[in-house]
Short mmCIF file of C-alpha atoms in Angstrom, two decimals:
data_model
loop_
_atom_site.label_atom_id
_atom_site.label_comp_id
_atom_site.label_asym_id
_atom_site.label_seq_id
_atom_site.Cartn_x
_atom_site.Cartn_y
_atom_site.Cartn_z
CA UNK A 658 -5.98 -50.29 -34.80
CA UNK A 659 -9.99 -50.96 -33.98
CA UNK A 660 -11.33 -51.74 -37.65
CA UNK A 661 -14.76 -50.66 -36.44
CA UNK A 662 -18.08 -52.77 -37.72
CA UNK A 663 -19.95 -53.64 -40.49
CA UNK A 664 -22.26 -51.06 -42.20
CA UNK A 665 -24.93 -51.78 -39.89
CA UNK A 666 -23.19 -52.22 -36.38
CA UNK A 667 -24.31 -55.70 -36.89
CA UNK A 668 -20.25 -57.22 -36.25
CA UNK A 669 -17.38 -55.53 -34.71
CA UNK A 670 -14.15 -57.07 -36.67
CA UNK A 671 -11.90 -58.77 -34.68
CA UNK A 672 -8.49 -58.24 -37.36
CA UNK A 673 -5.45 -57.11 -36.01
CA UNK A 674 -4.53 -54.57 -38.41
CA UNK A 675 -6.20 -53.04 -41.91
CA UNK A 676 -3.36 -52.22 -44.94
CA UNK A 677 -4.30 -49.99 -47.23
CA UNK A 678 -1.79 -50.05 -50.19
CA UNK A 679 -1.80 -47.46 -52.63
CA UNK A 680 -0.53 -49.66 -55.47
CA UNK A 681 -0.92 -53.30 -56.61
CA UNK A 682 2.81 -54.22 -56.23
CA UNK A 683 2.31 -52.83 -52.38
CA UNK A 684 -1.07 -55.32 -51.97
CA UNK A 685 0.91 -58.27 -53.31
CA UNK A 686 3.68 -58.08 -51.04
CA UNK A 687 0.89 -57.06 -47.87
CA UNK A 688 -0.65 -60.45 -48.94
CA UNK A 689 2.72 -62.67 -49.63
CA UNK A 690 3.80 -61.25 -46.37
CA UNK A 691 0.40 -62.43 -44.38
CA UNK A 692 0.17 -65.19 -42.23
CA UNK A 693 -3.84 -65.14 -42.30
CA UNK A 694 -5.18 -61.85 -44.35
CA UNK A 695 -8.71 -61.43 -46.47
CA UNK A 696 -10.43 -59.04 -48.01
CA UNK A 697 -12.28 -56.16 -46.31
CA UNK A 698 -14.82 -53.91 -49.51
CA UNK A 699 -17.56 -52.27 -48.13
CA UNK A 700 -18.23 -53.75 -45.18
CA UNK A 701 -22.05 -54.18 -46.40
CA UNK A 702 -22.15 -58.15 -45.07
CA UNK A 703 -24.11 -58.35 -41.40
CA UNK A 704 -22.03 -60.88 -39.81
CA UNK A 705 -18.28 -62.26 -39.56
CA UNK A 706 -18.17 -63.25 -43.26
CA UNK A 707 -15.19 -60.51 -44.63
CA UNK A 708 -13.73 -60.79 -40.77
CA UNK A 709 -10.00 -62.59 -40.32
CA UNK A 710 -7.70 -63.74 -37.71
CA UNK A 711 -5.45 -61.84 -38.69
CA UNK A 712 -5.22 -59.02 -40.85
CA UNK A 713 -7.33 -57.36 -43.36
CA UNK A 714 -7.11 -55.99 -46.63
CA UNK A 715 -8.48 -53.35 -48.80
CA UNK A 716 -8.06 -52.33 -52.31
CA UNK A 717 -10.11 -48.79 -52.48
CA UNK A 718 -6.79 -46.67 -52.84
CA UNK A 719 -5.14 -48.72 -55.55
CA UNK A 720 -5.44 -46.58 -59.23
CA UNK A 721 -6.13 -49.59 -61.88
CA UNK A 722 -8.48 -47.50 -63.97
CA UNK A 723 -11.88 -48.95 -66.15
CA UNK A 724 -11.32 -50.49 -69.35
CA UNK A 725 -13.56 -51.03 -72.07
CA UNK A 726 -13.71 -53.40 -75.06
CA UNK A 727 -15.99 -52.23 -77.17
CA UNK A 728 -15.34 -55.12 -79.61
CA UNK A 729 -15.99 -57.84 -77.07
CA UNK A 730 -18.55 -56.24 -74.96
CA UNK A 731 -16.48 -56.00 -71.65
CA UNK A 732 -15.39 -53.64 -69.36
CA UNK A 733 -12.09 -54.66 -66.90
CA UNK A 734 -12.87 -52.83 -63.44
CA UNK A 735 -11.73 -52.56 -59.98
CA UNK A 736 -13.03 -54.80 -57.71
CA UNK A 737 -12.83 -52.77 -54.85
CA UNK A 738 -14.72 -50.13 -56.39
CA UNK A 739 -18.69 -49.36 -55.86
CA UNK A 740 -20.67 -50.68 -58.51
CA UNK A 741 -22.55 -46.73 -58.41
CA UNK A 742 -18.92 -45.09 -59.24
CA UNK A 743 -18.32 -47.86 -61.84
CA UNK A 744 -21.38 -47.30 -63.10
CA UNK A 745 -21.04 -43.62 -63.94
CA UNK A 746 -17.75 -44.06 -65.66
CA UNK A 747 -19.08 -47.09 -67.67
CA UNK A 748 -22.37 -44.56 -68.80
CA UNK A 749 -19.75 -41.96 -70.19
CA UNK A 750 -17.92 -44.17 -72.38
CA UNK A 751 -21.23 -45.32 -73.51
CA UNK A 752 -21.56 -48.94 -71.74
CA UNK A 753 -24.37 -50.52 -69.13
CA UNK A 754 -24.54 -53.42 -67.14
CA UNK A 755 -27.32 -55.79 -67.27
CA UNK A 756 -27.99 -55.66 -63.40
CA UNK A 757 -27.37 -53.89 -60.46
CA UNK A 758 -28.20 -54.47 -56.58
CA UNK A 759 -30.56 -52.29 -54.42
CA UNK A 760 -28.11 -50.53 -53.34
CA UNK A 761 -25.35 -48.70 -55.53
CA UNK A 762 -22.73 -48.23 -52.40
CA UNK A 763 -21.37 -51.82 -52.63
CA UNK A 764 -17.94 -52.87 -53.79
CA UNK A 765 -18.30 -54.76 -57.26
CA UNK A 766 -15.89 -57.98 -55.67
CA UNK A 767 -17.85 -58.60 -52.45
CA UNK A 768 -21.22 -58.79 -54.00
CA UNK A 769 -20.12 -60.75 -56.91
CA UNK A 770 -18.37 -63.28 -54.27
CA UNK A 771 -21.55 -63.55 -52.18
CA UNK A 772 -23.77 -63.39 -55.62
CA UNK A 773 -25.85 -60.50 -54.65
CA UNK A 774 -28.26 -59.64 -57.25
CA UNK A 775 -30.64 -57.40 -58.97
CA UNK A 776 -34.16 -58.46 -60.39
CA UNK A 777 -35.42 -59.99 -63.93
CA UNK A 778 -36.68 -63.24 -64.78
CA UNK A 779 -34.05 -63.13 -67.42
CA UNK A 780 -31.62 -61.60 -65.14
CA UNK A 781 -28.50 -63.37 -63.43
CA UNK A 782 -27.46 -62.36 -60.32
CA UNK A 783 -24.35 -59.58 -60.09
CA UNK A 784 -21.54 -62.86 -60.46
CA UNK A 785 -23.21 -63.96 -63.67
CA UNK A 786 -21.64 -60.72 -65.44
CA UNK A 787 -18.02 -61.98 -64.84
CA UNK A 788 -16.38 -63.12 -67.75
CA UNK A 789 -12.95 -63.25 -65.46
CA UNK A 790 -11.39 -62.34 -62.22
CA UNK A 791 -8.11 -61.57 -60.96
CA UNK A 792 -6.98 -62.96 -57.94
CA UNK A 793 -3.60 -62.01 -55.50
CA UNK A 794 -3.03 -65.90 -54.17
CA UNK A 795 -1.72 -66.80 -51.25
CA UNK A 796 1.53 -66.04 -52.41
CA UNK A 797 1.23 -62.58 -53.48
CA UNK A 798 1.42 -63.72 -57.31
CA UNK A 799 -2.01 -62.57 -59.43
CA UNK A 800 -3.96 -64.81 -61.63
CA UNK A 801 -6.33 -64.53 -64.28
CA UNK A 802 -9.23 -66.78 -63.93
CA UNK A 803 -11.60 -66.95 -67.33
CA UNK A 804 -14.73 -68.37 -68.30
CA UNK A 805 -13.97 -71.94 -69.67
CA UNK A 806 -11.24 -72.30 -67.04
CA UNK A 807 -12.76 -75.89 -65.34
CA UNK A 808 -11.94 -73.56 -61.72
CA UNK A 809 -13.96 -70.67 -63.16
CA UNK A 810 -17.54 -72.17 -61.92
CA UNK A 811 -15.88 -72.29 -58.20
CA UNK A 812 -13.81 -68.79 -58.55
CA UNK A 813 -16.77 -66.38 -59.12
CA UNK A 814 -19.05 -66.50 -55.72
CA UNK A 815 -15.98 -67.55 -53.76
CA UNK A 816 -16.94 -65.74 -50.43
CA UNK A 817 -12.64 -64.37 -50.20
CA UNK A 818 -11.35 -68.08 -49.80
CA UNK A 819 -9.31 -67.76 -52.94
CA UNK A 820 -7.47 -64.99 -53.00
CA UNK A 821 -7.87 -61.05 -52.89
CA UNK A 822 -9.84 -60.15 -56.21
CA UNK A 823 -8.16 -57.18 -57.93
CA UNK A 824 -9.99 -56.84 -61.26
CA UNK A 825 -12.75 -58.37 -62.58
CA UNK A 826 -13.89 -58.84 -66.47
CA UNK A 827 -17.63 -57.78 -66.65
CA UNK A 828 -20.27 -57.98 -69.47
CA UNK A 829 -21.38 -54.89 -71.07
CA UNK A 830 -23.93 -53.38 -73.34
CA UNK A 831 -24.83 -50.19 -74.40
CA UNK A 832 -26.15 -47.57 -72.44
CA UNK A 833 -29.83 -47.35 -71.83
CA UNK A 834 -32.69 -45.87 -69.84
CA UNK A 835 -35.35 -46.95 -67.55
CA UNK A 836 -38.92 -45.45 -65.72
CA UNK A 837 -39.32 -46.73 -62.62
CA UNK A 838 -43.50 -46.83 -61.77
CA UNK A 839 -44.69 -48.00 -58.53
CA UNK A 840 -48.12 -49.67 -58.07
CA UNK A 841 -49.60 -49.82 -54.70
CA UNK A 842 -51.81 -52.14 -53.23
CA UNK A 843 -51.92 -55.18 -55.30
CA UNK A 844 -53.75 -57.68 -53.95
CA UNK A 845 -52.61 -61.44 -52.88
CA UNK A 846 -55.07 -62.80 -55.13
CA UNK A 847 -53.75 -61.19 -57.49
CA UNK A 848 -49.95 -61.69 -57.31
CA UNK A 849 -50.89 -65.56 -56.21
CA UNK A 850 -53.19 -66.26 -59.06
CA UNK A 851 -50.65 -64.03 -62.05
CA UNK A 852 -47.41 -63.86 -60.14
CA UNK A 853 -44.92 -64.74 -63.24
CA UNK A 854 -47.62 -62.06 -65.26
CA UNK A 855 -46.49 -59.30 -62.88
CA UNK A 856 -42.89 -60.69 -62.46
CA UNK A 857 -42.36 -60.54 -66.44
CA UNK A 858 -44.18 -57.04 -66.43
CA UNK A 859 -40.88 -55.21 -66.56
CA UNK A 860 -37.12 -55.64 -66.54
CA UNK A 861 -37.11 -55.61 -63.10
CA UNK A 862 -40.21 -56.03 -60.32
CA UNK A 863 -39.80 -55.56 -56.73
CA UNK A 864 -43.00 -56.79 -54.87
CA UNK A 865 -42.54 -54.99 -51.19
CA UNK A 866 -44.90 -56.45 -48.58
CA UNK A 867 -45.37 -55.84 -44.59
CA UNK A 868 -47.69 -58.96 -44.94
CA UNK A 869 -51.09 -57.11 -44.62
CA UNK A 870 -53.61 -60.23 -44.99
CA UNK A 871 -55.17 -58.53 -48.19
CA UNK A 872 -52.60 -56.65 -50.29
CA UNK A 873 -49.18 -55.65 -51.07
CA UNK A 874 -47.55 -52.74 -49.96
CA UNK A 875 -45.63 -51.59 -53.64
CA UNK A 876 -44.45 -53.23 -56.66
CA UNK A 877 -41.73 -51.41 -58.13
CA UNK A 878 -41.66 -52.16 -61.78
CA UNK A 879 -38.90 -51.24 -63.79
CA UNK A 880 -39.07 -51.02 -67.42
CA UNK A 881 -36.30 -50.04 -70.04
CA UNK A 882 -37.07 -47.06 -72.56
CA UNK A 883 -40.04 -45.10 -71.79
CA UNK A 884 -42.76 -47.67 -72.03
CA UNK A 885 -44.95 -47.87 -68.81
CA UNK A 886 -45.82 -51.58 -67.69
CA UNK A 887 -48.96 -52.31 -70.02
CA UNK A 888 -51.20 -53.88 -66.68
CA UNK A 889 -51.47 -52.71 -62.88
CA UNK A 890 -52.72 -55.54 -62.02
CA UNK A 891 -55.66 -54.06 -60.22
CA UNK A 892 -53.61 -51.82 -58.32
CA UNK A 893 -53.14 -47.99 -58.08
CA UNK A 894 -50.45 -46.50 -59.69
CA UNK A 895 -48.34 -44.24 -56.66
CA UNK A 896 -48.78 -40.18 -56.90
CA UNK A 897 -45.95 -39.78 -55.69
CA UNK A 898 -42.26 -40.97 -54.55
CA UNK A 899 -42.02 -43.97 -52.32
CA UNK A 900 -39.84 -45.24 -49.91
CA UNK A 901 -39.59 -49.43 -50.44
CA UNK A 902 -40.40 -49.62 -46.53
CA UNK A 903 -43.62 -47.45 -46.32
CA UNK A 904 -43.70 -44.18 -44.12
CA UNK A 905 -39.99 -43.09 -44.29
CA UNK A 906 -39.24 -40.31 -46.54
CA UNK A 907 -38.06 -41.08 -50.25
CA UNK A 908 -35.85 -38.57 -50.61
CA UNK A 909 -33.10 -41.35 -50.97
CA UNK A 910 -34.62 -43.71 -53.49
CA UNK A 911 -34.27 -43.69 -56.84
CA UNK A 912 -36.84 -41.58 -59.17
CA UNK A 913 -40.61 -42.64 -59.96
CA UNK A 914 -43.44 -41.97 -61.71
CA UNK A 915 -42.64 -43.19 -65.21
CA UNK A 916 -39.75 -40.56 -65.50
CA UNK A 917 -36.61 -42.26 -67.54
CA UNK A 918 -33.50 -41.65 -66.42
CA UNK A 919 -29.81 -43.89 -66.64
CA UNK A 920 -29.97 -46.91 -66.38
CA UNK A 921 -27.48 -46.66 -63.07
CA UNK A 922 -30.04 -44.44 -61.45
CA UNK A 923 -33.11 -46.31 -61.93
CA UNK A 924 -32.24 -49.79 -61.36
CA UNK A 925 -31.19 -49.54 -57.68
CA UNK A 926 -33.36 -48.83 -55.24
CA UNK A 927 -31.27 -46.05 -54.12
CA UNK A 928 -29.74 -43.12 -55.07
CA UNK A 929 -25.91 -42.99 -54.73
CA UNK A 930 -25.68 -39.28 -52.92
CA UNK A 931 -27.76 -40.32 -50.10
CA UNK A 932 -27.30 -42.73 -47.02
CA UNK A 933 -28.35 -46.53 -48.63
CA UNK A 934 -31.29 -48.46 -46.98
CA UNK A 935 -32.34 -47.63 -43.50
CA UNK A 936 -28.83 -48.33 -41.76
CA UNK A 937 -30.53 -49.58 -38.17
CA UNK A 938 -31.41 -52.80 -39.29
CA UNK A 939 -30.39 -56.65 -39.77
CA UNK A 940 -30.97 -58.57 -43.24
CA UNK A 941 -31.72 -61.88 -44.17
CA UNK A 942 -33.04 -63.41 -47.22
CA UNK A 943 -33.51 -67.32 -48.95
CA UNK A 944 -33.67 -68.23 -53.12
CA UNK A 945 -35.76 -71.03 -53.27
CA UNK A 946 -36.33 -72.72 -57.28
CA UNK A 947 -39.09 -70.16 -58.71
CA UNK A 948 -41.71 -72.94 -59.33
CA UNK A 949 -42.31 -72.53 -55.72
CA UNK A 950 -42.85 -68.96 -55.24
CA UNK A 951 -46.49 -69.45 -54.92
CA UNK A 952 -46.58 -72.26 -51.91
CA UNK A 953 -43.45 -70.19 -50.22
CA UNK A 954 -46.03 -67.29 -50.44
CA UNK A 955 -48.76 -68.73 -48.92
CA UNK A 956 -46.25 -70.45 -46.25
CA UNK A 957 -45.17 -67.07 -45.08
CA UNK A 958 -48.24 -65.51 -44.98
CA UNK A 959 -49.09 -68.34 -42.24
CA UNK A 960 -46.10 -67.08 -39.32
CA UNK A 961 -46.73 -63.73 -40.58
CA UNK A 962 -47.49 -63.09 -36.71
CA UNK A 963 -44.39 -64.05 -35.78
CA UNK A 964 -42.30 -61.83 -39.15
CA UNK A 965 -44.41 -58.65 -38.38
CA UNK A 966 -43.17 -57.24 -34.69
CA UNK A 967 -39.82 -57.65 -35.97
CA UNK A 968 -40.18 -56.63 -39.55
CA UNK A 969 -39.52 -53.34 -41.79
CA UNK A 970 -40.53 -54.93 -45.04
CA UNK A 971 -40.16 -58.10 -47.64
CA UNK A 972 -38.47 -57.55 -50.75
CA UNK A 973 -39.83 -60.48 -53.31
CA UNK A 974 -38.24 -60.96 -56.92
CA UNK A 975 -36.77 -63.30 -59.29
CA UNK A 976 -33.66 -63.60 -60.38
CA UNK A 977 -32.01 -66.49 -63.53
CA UNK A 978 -30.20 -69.24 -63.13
CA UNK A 979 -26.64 -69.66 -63.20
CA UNK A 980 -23.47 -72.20 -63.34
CA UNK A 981 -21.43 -70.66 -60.32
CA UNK A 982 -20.90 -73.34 -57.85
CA UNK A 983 -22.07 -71.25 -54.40
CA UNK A 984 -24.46 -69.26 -55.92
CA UNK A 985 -28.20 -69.55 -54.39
CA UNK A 986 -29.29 -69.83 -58.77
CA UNK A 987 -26.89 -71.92 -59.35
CA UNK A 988 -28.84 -74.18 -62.43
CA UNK A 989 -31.91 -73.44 -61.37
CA UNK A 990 -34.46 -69.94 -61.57
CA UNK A 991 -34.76 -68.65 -58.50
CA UNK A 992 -37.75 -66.47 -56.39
CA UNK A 993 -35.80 -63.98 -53.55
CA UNK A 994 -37.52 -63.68 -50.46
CA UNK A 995 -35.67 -60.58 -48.62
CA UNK A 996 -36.28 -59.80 -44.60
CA UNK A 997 -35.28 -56.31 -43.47
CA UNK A 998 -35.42 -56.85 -39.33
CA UNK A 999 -35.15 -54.17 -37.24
CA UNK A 1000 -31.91 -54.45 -35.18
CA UNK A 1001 -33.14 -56.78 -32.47
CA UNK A 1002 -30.42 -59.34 -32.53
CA UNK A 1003 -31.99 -62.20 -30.14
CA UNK A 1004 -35.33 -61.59 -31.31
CA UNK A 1005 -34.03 -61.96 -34.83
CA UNK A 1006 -32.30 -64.90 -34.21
CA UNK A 1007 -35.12 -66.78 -32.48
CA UNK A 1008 -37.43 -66.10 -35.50
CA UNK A 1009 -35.00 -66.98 -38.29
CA UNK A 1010 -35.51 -71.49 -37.12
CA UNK A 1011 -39.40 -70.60 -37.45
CA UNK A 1012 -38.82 -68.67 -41.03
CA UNK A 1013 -36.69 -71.30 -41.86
CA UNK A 1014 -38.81 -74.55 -41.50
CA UNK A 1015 -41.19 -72.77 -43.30
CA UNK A 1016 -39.28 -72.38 -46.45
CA UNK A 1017 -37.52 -75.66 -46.15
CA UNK A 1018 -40.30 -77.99 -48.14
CA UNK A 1019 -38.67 -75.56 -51.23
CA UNK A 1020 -35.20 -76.05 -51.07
CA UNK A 1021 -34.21 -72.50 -49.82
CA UNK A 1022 -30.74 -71.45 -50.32
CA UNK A 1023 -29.68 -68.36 -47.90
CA UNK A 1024 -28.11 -65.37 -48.93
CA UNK A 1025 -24.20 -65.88 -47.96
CA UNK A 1026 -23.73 -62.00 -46.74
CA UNK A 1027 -26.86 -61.79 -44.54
CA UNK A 1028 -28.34 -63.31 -41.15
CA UNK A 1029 -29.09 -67.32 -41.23
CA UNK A 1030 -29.77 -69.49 -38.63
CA UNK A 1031 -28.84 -72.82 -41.42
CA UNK A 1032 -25.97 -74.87 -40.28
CA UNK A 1033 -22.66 -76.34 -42.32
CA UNK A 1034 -25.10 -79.50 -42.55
CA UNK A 1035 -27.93 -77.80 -44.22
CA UNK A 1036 -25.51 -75.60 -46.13
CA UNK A 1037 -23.85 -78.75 -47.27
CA UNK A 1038 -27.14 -80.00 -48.66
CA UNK A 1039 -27.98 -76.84 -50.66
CA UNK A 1040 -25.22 -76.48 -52.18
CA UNK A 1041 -24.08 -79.76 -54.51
CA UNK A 1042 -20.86 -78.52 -55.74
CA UNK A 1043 -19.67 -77.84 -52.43
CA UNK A 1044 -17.45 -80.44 -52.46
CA UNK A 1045 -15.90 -79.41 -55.49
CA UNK A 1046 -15.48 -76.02 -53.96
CA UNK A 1047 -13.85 -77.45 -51.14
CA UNK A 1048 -10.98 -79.31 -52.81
CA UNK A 1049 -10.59 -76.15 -54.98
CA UNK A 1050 -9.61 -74.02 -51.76
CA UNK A 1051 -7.51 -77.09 -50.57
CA UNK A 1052 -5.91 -76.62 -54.03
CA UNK A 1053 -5.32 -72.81 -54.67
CA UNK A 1054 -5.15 -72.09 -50.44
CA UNK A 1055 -3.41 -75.09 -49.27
CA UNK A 1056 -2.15 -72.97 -46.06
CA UNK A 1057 -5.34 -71.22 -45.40
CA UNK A 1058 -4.04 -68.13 -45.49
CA UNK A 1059 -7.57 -66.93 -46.14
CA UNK A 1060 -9.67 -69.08 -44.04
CA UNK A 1061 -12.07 -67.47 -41.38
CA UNK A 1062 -14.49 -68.47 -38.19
CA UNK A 1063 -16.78 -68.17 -41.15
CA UNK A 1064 -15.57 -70.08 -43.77
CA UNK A 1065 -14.79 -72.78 -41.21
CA UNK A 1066 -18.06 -73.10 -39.60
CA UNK A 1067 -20.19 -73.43 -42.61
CA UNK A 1068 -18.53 -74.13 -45.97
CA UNK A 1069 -14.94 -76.04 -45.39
#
């Protein structure tokens, strides 16, 4: 059957077939059955990354139903569901999580395994949450993997090489409620001279730039409770709703203007009923250690004339460290630079060298899911546990029954 492509049109999978069991006894036997098979969620990636030789898998029909330990602060979930409909159902029973990405409409096991994130200078990315994750291995059996496990650090942001996750242990708290406020037109003195100031304004801060050589475009802070952010930083706080990439209608982000709402609708960037992002576009984005958010700044505002004609906006935050092997924060605090291109595939690809050796004096990491132009070499060098990784999917894979073009050409 034709699979179709990712969310974007950015990759037409080349699998032979998609299963979709309806129970997890039916995706074990799909899987011990599978000669080459991996794991297909919501097809939010922009390149070859969830693709197989063979066969794909997806979990979105199977019923294994939230549950939540009040007493330990966890909730079990599906891994194939959307972190917005896991959300909802965690809000009823009382429960939040910490973070959430952007966008609402991804499935909780593929942004965990590429570390996708949220924003906070205290705040891990999506895979720090996981207290443990359940895996169908290559022969259809399912394992547990928990925190203290010595494979647990390797298991987390695993990119599908270990198995199909099923469930996945998440840390919870209870519920709360954030106001979103958008500034506009910070300048760059301003954000290079008190950048951790506006960072640690608010729970979350989005700075959103098109690289104008004087100011921002938005910072989105948001705050939990109903306290505004005590500083605009010589901004102007917006009127009215905004769209992160200025001039398209808001009606699909989340609500502004100081006005508290759930936690799950406030901390995206989008709202769940509506399409997520802008849809015709390509993304690519780099974590480089936080101590060099400033210089990275000023580096990027020096090829800004070669970013802009292919540019719909810059998404800057920070996100915590973590101890997950493959994730960009892994041990270190991290600054997010995030392109949104418009879907100009060679034009993209020619700028991503020149965007690249000018974040490479700071170490830049890339985001796994998203458009790189970094080879297994440089990869190899980012990443110091790699290695490890490596003789983990030897280990739990030996067959490869989960291997990919991907996975091959930059990480094993």
């Amino acid at each position: 059957m034709t699979i179709g492509t990712t969310w974007a049109g950015t990759h037409t999978f080349g699998a032979q077939r998609l299963h979709v069991p309806r129970t997890l006894e039916e995706a074990q036997e799909v899987v011990a059955r599978a000669p080459r098979i991996r794991a297909l969620g919501s097809r939010h990636s922009f390149h070859d990354l969830a693709d197989s030789p063979g066969d794909l898998i997806t979990l979105r029909e199977v019923q294994l139903p939230l549950e939540v330990d009040g007493a330990t602060g966890t909730a079990v979930v599906n891994g194939s569901q959307t972190y917005g409909a896991v959300a909802v159902e965690l809000d009823a029973a009382g429960y939040a999580l910490p973070a959430m990405a952007s966008l609402p409409h991804i499935a909780v096991a593929g942004a965990v395994a590429t570390a996708t994130h949220g924003s906070g200078n205290r705040t891990p990315c999506l895979a720090g949450a996981v207290g443990a994750v359940e895996l169908i291995g290559p022969d259809g059996e399912l394992r547990w993997l928990e925190r203290g496990d010595p494979d647990f650090p390797g298991a987390v942001v695993a990119l599908g090489a270990l198995g199909v996750v099923a469930r996945l242990r998440l840390q919870v708290e209870p519920t709360f409620q954030v106001r979103q406020d958008v500034v506009n037109g910070i300048t760059w003195a301003s954000v290079l001279d008190r950048f951790d100031d506006i960072t640690a304004a608010a729970h979350s801060v989005s700075i959103f730039t098109r690289w104008d050589a004087r100011a921002t475009d938005q910072v989105w802070f948001k705050s939990r409770g109903d306290a505004a952010p005590a500083d605009t930083f010589g901004g102007t706080p917006a009127t009215s709703d905004q769209h992160p990439i200025m001039g398209i209608d808001a009606v699909n982000a989340t609500a502004q203007r100081g006005v508290p709402g759930p936690w799950y609708d406030r901390l995206p960037h989008f709202r769940m009923g509506f399409t997520p992002s802008n849809g015709t576009e390509i993304q690519s984005e780099y974590l480089l250690p936080r101590e060099h958010a400033v210089a990275a700044i000023e580096s990027l505002r020096g090829i800004a004339d070669a970013l802009v004609p292919l540019l719909q906006v810059t998404e800057i935050r920070t996100v915590a460290a973590d101890d997950l092997w493959l994730s960009p924060a892994y041990e270190r605090d991290v600054v997010a630079f995030h392109f949104t291109w418009f879907r100009e595939p060679e034009a993209v690809r020619a700028v991503l060298p020149v965007l690249e050796r000018a974040l490479e004096p700071y170490d830049p990491r890339p985001h796994w899911g998203k458009w790189f132009a970094a080879d297994r070499e440089r990869i190899e060098a980012a990443y110091p546990r790699i290695a490890h990784f490596r003789e983990l999917v030897a280990r739990t894979d030996p067959d490869g029954v989960f291997r990919n073009a991907y996975l091959d050409r930059l990480v094993l």
